[in-house]
Every structure is written in C-alpha cells, then in structure tokens.
XYZ file of C-alpha atoms in Angstrom:
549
model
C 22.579 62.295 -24.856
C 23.810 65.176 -22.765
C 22.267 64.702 -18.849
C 20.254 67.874 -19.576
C 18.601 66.377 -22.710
C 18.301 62.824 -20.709
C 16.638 65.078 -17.924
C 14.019 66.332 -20.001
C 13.630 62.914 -21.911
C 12.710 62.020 -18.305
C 10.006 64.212 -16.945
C 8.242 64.100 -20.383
C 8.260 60.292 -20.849
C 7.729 58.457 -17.542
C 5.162 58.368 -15.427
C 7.571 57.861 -12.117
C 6.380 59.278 -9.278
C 7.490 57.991 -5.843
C 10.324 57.192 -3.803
C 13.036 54.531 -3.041
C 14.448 52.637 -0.903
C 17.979 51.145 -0.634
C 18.749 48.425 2.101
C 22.268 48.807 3.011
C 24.549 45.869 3.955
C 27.171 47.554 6.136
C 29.071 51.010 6.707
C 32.630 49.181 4.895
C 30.689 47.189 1.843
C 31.379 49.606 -1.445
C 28.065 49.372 -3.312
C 28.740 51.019 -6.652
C 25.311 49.921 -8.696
C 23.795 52.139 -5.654
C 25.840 54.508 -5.562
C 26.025 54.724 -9.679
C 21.982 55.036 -9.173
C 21.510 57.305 -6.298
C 24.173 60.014 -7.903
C 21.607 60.371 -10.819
C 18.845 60.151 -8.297
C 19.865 62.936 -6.756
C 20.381 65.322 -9.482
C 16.888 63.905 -10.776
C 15.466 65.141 -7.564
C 13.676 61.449 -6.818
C 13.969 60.774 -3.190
C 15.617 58.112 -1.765
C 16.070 56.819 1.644
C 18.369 54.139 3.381
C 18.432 51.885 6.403
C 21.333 53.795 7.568
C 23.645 57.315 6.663
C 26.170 56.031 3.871
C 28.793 57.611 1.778
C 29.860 60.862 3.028
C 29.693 63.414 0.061
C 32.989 65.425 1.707
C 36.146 65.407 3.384
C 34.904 66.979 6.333
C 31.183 67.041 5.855
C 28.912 65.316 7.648
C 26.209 65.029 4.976
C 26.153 61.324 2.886
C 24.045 60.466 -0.825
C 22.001 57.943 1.366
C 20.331 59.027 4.393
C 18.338 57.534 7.227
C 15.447 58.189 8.220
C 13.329 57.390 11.190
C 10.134 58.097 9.839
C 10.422 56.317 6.482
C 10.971 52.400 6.172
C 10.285 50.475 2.722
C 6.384 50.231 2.898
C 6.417 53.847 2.749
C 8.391 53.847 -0.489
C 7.719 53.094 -4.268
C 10.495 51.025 -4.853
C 13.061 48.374 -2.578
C 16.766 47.739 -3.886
C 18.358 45.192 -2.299
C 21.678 43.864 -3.730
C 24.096 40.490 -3.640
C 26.626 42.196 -0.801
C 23.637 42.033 1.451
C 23.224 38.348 1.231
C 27.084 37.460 0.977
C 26.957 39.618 4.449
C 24.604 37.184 6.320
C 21.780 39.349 6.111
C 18.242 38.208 6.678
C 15.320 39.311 4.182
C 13.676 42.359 5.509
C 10.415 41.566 7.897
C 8.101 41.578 4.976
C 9.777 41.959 2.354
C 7.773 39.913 -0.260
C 4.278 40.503 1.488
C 1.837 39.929 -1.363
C -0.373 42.747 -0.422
C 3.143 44.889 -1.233
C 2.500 47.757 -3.439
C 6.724 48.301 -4.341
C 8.788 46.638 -6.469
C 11.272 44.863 -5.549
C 14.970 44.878 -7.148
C 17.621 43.106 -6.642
C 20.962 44.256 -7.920
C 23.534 41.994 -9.120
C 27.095 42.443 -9.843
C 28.093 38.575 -8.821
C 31.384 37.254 -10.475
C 30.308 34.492 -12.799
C 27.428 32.979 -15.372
C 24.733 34.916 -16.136
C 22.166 32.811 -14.733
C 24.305 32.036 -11.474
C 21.971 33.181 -8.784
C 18.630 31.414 -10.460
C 20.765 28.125 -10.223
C 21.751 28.412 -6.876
C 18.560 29.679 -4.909
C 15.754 29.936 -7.671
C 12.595 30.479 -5.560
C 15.082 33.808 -4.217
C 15.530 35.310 -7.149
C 11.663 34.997 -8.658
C 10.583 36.617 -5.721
C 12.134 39.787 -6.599
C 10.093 42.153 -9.580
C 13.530 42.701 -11.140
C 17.090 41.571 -10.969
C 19.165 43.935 -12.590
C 22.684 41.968 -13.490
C 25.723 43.106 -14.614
C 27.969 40.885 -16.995
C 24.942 39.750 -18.886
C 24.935 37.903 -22.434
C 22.577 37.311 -25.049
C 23.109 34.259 -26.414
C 21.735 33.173 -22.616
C 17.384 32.765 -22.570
C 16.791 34.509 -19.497
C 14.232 34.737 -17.591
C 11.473 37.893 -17.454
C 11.978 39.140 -14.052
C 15.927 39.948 -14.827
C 17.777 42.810 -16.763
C 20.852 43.539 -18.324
C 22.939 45.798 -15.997
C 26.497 47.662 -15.867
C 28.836 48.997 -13.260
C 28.598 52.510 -15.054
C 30.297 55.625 -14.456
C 29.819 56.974 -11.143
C 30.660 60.783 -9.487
C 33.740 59.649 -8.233
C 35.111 58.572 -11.686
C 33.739 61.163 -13.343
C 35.585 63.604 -11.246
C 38.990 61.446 -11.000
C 38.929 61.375 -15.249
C 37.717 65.181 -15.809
C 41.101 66.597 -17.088
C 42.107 64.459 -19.887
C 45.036 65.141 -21.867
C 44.325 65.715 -25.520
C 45.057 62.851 -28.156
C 48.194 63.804 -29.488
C 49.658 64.574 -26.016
C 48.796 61.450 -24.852
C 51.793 58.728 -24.219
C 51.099 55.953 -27.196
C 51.195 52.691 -24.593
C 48.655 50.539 -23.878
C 47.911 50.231 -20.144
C 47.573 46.488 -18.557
C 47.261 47.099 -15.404
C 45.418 44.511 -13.853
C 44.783 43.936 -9.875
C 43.578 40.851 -10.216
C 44.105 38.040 -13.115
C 40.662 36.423 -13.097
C 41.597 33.222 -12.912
C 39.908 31.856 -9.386
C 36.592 32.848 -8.790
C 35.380 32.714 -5.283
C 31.595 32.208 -4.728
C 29.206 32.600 -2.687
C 26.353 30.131 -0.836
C 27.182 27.525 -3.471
C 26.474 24.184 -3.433
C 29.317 22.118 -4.164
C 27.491 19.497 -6.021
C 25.964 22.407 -8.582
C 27.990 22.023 -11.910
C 28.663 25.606 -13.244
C 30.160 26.365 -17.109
C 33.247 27.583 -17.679
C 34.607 26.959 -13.668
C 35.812 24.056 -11.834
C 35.919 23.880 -8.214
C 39.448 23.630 -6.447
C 40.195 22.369 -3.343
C 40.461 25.493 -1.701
C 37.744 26.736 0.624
C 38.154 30.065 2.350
C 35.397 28.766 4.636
C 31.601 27.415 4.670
C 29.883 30.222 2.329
C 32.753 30.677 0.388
C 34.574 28.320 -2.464
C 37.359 28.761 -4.876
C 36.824 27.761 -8.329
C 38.960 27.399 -11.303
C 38.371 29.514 -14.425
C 38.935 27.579 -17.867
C 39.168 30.322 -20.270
C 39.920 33.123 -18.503
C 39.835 36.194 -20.981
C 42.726 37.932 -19.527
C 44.813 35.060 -19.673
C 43.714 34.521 -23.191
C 44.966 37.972 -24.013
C 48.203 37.318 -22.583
C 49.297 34.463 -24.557
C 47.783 35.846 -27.645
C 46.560 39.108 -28.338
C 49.801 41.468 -26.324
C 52.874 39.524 -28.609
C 51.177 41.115 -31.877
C 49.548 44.243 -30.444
C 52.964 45.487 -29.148
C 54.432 46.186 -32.241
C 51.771 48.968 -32.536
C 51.475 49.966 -28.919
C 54.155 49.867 -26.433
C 52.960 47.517 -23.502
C 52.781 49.025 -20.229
C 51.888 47.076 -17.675
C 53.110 48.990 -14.298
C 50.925 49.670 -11.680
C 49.850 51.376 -8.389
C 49.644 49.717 -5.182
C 46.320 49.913 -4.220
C 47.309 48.624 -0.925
C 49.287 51.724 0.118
C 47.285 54.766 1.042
C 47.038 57.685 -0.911
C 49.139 60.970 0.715
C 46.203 63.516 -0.218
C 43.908 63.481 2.407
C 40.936 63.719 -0.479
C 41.709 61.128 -2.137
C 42.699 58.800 1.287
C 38.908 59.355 1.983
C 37.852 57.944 -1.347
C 40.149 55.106 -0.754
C 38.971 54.214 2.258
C 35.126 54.667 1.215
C 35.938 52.078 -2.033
C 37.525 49.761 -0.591
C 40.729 50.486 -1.450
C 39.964 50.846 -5.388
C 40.580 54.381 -5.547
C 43.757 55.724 -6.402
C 44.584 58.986 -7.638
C 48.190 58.271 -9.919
C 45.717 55.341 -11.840
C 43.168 57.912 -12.904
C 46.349 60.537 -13.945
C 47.966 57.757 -16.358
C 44.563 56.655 -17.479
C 44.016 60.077 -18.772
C 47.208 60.652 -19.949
C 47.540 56.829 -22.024
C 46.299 56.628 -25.461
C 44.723 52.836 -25.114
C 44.138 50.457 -22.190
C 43.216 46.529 -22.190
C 39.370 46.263 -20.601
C 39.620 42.594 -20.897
C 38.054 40.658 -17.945
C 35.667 37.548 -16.958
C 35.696 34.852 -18.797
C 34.657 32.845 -22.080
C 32.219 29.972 -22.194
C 32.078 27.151 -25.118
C 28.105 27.189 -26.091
C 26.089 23.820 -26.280
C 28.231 22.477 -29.625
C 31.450 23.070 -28.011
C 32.264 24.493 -31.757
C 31.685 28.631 -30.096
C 32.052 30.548 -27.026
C 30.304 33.382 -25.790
C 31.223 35.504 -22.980
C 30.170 35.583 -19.310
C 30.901 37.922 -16.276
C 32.789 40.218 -18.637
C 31.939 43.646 -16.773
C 34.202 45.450 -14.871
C 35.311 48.951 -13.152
C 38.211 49.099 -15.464
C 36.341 48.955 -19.084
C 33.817 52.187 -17.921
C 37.039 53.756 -16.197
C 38.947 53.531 -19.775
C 36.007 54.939 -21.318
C 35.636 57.779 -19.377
C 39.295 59.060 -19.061
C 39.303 58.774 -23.013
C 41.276 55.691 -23.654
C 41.098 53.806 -26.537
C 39.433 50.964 -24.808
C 40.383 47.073 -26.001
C 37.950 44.563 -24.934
C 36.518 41.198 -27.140
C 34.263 42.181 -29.593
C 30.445 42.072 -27.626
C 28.560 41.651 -30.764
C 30.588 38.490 -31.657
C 30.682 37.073 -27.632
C 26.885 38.601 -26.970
C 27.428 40.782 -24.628
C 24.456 42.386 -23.382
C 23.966 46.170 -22.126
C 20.835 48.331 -22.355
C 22.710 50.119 -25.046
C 25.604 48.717 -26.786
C 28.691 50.574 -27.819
C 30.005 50.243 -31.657
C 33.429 48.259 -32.532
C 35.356 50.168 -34.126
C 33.422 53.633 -33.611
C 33.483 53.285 -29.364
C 35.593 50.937 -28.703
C 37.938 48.173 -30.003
C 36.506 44.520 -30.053
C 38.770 41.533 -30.614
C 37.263 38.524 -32.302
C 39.796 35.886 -30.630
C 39.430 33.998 -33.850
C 41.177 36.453 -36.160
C 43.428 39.051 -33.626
C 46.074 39.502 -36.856
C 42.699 41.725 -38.456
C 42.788 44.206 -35.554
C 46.616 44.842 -36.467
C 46.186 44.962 -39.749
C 43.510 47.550 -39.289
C 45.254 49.537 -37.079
C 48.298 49.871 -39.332
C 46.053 50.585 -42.399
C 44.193 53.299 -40.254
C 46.396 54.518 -37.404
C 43.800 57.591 -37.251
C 40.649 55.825 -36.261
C 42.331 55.399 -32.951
C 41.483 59.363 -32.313
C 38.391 59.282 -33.355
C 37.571 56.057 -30.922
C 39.237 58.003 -28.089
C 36.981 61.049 -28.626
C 33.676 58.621 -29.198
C 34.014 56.056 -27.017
C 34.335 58.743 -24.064
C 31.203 60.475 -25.521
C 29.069 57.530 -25.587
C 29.941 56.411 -21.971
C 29.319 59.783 -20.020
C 25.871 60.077 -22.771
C 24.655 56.782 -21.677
C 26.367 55.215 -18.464
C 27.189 58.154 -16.242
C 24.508 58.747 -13.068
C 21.753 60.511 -14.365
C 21.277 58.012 -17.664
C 22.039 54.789 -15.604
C 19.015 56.690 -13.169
C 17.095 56.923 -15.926
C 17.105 53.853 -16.888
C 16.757 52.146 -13.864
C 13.423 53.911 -13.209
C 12.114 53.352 -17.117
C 12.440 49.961 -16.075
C 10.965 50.454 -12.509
C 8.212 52.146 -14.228
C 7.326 49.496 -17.052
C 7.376 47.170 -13.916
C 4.932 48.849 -11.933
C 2.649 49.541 -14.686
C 2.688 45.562 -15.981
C 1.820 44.564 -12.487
C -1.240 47.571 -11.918
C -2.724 45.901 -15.486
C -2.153 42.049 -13.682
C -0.112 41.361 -17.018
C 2.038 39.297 -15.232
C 3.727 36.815 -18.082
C 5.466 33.376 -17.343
C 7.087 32.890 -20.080
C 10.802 33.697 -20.723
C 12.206 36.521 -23.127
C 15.395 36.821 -24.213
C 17.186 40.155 -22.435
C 19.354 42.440 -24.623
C 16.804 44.552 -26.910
C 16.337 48.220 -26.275
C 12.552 47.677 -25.623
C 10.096 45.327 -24.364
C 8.023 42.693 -25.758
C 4.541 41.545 -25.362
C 2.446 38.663 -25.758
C 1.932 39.510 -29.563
C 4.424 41.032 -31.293
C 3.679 42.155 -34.603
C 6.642 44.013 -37.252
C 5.994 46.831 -40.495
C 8.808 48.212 -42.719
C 7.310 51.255 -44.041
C 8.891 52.815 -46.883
C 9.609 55.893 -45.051
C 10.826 57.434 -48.498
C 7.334 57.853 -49.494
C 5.699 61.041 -49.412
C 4.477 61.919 -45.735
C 0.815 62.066 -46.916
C 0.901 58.417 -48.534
C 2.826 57.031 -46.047
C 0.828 58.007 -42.889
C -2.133 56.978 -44.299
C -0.774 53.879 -44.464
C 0.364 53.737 -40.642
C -2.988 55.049 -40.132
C -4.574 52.087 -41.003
C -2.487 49.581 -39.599
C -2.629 51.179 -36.224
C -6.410 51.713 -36.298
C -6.840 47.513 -37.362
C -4.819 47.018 -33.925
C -6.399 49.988 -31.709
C -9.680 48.441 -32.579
C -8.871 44.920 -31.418
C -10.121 43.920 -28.311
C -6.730 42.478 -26.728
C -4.896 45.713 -28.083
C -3.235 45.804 -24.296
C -1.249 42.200 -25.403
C 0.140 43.914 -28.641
C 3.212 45.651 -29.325
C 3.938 47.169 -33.340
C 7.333 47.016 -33.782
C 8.187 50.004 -36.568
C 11.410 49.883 -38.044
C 13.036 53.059 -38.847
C 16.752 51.818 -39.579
C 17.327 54.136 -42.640
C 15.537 57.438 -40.676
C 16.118 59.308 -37.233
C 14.022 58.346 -34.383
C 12.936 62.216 -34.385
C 11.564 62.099 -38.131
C 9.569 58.772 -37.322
C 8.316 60.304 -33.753
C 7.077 63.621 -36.299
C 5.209 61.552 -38.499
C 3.969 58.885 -35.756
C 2.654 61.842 -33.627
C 0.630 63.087 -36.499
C -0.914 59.740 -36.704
C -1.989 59.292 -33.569
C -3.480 62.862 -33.869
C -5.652 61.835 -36.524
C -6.949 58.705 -34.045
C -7.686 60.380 -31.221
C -9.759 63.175 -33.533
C -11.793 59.647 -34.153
C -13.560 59.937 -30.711
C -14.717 56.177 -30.782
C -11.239 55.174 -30.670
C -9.188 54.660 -27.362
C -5.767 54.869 -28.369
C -4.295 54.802 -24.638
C -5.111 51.395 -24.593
C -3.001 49.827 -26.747
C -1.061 48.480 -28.619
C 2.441 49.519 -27.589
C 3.941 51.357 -30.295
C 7.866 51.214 -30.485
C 10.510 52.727 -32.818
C 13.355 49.936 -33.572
C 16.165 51.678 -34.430
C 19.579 50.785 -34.640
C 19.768 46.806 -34.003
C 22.928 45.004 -33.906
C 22.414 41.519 -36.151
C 23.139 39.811 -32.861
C 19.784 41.884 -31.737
C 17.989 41.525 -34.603
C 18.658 37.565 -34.723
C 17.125 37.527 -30.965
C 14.141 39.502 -32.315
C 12.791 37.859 -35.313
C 12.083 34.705 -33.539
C 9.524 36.014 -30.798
C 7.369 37.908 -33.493
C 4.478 36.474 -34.557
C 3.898 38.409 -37.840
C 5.035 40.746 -40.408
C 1.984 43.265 -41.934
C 2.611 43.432 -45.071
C 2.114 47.369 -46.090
C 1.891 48.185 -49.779
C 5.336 49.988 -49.637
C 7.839 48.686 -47.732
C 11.719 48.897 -47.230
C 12.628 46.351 -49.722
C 16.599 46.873 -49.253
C 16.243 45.932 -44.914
C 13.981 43.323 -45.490
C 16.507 41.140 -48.011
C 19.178 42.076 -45.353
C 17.347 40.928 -42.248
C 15.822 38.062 -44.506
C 12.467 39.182 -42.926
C 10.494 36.460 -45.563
C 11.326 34.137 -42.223
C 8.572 36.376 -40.827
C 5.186 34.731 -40.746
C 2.995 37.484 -43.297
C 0.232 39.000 -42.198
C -2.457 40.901 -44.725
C -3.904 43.457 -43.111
C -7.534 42.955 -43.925
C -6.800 38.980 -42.161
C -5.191 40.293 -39.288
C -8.084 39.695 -36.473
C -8.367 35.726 -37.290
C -4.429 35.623 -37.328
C -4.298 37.386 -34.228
C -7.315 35.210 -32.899
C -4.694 31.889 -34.237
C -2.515 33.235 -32.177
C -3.722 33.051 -28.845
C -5.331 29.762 -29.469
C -2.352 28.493 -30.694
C -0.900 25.456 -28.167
C-alpha cells in the first residue's frame, strides 16, 4: 500500500477525529514507537501535542515533531500515550491519569526487552489500567490479554532517509552483514522482583543497582545462529561481520545531530553498507521451550536492525515467524519478504538457496516493498489510530469484555463469532442472494451489536468481495425496517497464515452452512471442527450460546 493509497484508506474508513497526546520522559530518552507514530501523524495532519518540545526536525532549526503547548494538557486531547522509558525514568503517573470520568484512551507503548507478557507479571493492576498496550516482540502462541496489541519498532523518517539510495541487486557486494552491537545474551530489567520466575532468563548475580537486574538468557537466538546457522550459510554468502563504532561521533555535522538525538544508534557508514550488501542476519531476542519442553517459540524477537535490513533492501535472515509465532499486525511471507530459518532443519535453507540462487532478488525487491507499504510512518499511524478508534467506539457502546483473546489476527473478535465460505465462483446473482440472507438472519437479531460474520475470501481479492458485499448491503438498507448500522460486524478474512487460522477456529462459535460453499478451503482448514449452524436454526443456537456456562 503506497502512503497515498493508505491516506485515502484512512479518511474514508475511520471515524478518528481528535487529538493526542504524548507524555515525554526526558529531552536524552530516544522514543522511536513515538517518533515512528508522530512522523505519520504529521503527514496525516492529526494533531498532536507533548509535555515538552522534542526532536528537532533540522540541523539548525528550531522547530521539533512534538511540541508543547501551554494551553493544551491531556484532558483536552482524544488520546494519552505513555510508554515504558517513562516508568524506567522514575516518573510518576500523570495527576489523573486514570480518572474514571476520563473521556481518552489511554496507551501505553511497549518496547521492553523480554516475554511477552513481562509487564502484566510484574505490576498487573498497571498495565489493566491502560485502554491499550501496544507491545513490540509479541507472539502468538502466548493467550494475551484484551487490553494489549501486537506492536513493531517500524520504519521511521530517519531510516527512511538514511536507506533512500540503494544500490541495485546485481551491484550489490554478495556478503551477509552480522553486525551486531550487542549479543543478547544478558538482559537487564526493570522494577523486577527478584523472586518473579521469568521463561527463558535466569537472574545473575549482577545488579547495576535497585531498579535494575541482570539476567541470563538461555537460548539466545543470536548465539544460536552462531554456532549453527553462519558455518553452513557461508559457503553461499561470504560472512561479514565488521562494524562501525557507534561510540565515535560521526564527522558530518547532519548526521552528528542524528547521533546525538538516537542515542548514539545512528551512523551514517552502517546505513551505506546496508544498502550496498545483498543479505544481512536480523536475528535477535530469544527462544522459549513451550509448556512440553518438546517446542520453542520466540519472545522479544523485534529489533531496529530487522526493519533497517528491510528498508535498505537486504535480503533479510531472521527465524521463520510462522514456525516461532511471531506476531505483527501484518506478517511478512518466508520466502517472498524475507528469509525464515526453522532451527530444526537450517541444511533446507541452503539447499534452497543453491537450487534457486534467483529468489534472493526477488526477496530483496519484496521484502523492501512490503516494509515501507506497511511499517513506514504513515501505515504504522494508521494503524495505531484504527486501533485507537475500535477502542473508543467499544467503550462509547459499554462493550467492555473480560475475557482474553488471543492477539495476532488482522481483525477483531466479538462475543459471537460466526464463519461462511461462500463459493465465490458462483454467479454474482446466486451468490449474493445467498449473503443476502445470511446477513439479514443476523441484522434482524436482537444482540446483532455482539456478532461478528467472518467471510472468507482466500481464493478472491478483498476488492471483488468489498464489490459484491457493498451491493448487499444496498439491497438491506433499501429494506427500510432493517438497521444495518447496528450490527453485526462484517469482516473480510483474507490471507491467514495456518498459524492464524489455527488461533481462529477455536474462538468461533459456528460455521453457517450456505448451500454453496468453498469445498477445496474447507478440507484444508478442516473447518468440519467448526460447530454447524443451519441457517433457518440460527436464533436458538445463537440464544445456546449466550446461555451457555
């Protein structure tokens, strides 16, 4: 999605209107996530306020992406980001933060080293008082609870600009970078109680002082790729694993600034042999044996490094996410995007790559695309305020739901969620009628507002679907006793990883069984593990449902 397409995808499907406001930790603290947001912000022409000037937009200039301002303070604002620097910074909770009577979300923004679920161990009641935690280095093999999100470091101005030139494919020097500044072995945490037991880490003896202690990482991916994956990768790729000094300054005054304003993260000859290497290793965080000891799946994985090698137009190397879980709001392909390792069987990535030394062109060229189209400022805006949006309209309609969901689908869920696999072969006349008359059975019910139909449209475009869905709902609303505004929320599938679609199939309560239906997905999703639902029983099921204990 280009960011003019994504901008129009905006103003014609959310209902945002409003303003935010970011509280700021200090003048030195490098908040990416914020920055990442406000860039997109800006060009989205949402206003945003601070609780002081922050990151100067120039050498010289005087002018910053977050500004102060005397007359605005958070009540005055839609929305309230807070993230974890502000805490690890000794901060106190703004004076009313949580007020009840509040009419802003709150956010909390997360890029914390470690487990997923980190935070909610170590100060629960914190964390559930925030609308939304949005966390990077998510996973979805990890139940979650409703309040947080997967998130992502992104692509941010400054990258963007340092990876702009790239050199084209052939041009490009065939190594694979491994340039690591740190090995992700120690983890040092924050506010942690040294009695909490947390997976895959084991404290040390080390403490750098009272908030603050070491811990020892157990399988520690980049260590893991060391030992095993480099020694048969490098007769494919010649291993280069030089690197800058981020310590010593850059001589351009330019890029000096941007050092100084990241915390010392920016440097100019990185970005110039990113762009000019054919591959580099993403791999960071950490693996984490499940309940059975038998698999692992992947935690704190995220990093600057893996959206940095996307976006110069490296081939990026990384474990593979669908394998591991890894959760993002929209996940990249193996072997289309990126290259994912399964740790299990490394020899098959060789093997591949000798049998198709091409594909690693075509990933260079793709995985670039799909970072900048989904990750770069004005998507990762985007995003942020679809889910600010969906947030603030659950809480005007008091849906408030306790229960947990499991993060890492490209929609929400609802209390009921129902599934149809139309035969979208069928001619347009038969097979609208026929999504004509399941919608009306739900628009009709009286707890319509708890039900979502999920639609799957895995062998057609989301544009065909929205074409025929529109002229459905047309029909509807020409049926003036019907309120179709209401309810039920009416979502397009799509493309679902099996990882995704093995999350899915558990939290829906039925199938609707349509007279034609897309035989072929439903053997390979085995969708007879869906409860069936005939349409002309549907209100008693639905009643079963919510008097089910």
């Amino acid at each position: 999605m280009t960011t003019s397409i994504a901008t129009e995808k905006f103003h014609s499907q959310t209902s945002f209107s409003g303003s935010v406001y970011f509280y700021l930790c200090h003048e030195q603290a490098y908040e990416h996530l914020m920055i990442n947001i406000a860039d997109g912000l800006k060009v989205l022409r949402i206003p945003f306020y601070a609780n002081f000037n922050y990151w100067k937009t120039g050498l010289d200039s005087e002018s910053y992406l977050f500004n102060y301002d005397s007359s605005v303070n958070h009540w005055d604002c839609s929305v309230v980001v807070l993230s974890n620097h502000w805490f690890e910074n000794h901060q106190k909770i703004p004076e009313g933060l949580f007020d009840q009577k509040r009419k802003y979300i709150t956010v909390y923004l997360d890029d914390t080293d470690g487990h997923s679920l980190l935070l909610y161990d170590l100060n629960p009641t914190l964390m559930r008082n925030f609308d939304l935690v949005l966390r990077t280095g998510c996973n979805n093999f990890v139940q979650h609870p409703n309040n947080l999100h997967p998130w992502f470091f992104g692509i941010s101005n400054r990258i963007l600009k340092s990876t702009q030139q790239v050199s084209k494919f052939e041009q490009r020097t065939p190594n694979l970078l491994i340039n690591y500044r740190v090995k992700h072995d120690t983890l040092l945490l924050f506010g942690i109680d040294a009695s909490v037991q947390i997976p895959g880490i084991q404290r040390t003896d080390y403490i750098k002082d009272d908030k603050w202690i070491e811990y020892t990482v157990n399988f520690p991916l980049r260590k893991i790729a060391d030992e095993r994956f480099y020694p048969v990768i490098k007769n494919i790729l010649k291993l280069d694993f030089s690197r800058e000094n981020f310590d010593k300054p850059p001589e351009d005054n330019y890029d000096y600034f941007l050092w100084q304003q990241t915390g010392q993260r920016h440097h100019p000859e990185y970005y110039q042999r990113l762009t000019k290497s054919l591959a580099c290793a993403a791999f960071g965080g950490c693996i984490v044996p499940d309940n059975d000891s038998q698999n692992f799946h992947a935690e704190w994985w995220d990093s600057w490094r893996f959206w940095e090698s996307l976006a110069a137009g490296c081939v990026t190397f990384h474990i593979d996410f669908d394998k591991y879980g890894v959760n993002l709001p929209v996940m990249p392909e193996n072997w289309k995007h990126y290259i994912g390792i399964d740790l299990d069987n490394i020899q098959a990535t060789v093997d591949r790559l000798v049998e198709e030394p091409e594909i690693l062109e075509r990933i260079s060229i793709a995985g670039r695309k799909w970072a900048i189209e989904n990750y770069s400022p004005v998507p990762t805006a985007l995003r942020f305020l679809e889910i600010v949006s969906d947030k603030q309209n659950t809480k005007t309609r008091g849906e408030i739901t306790e229960y947990f969901v499991t993060e890492g689908l490209p929609f929400s869920l609802t209390e009921i969620n129902l599934i149809i696999f139309p035969d979208w072969s069928q001619p347009e006349e038969t097979l609208g009628l026929e999504l004509q008359e399941v919608i009306k059975s739900l628009v009709t019910h009286p707890d319509r507002g708890k039900m979502a139909l999920l639609i799957d449209n895995s062998n057609i475009s989301a544009e065909d679907a929205d074409l025929i869905l529109s002229s459905v709902a047309m029909n509807l609303l020409m049926e003036s006793e019907l309120e179709v505004d209401e309810g039920p929320e009416i979502v397009l599938v799509g493309e679902l990883s099996q990882v995704q679609w093995s999350t899915l199939i558990p939290q829906l309560q039925g199938r609707i069984k349509l007279e034609h239906e897309n035989e072929e997905v439903k053997a390979k999703l085995k969708a007879e593990n869906i409860p069936v639902i005939e349409l002309d029983r549907l209100p008693e099921k639905i009643y079963s449902f919510q008097t089910k204990e």
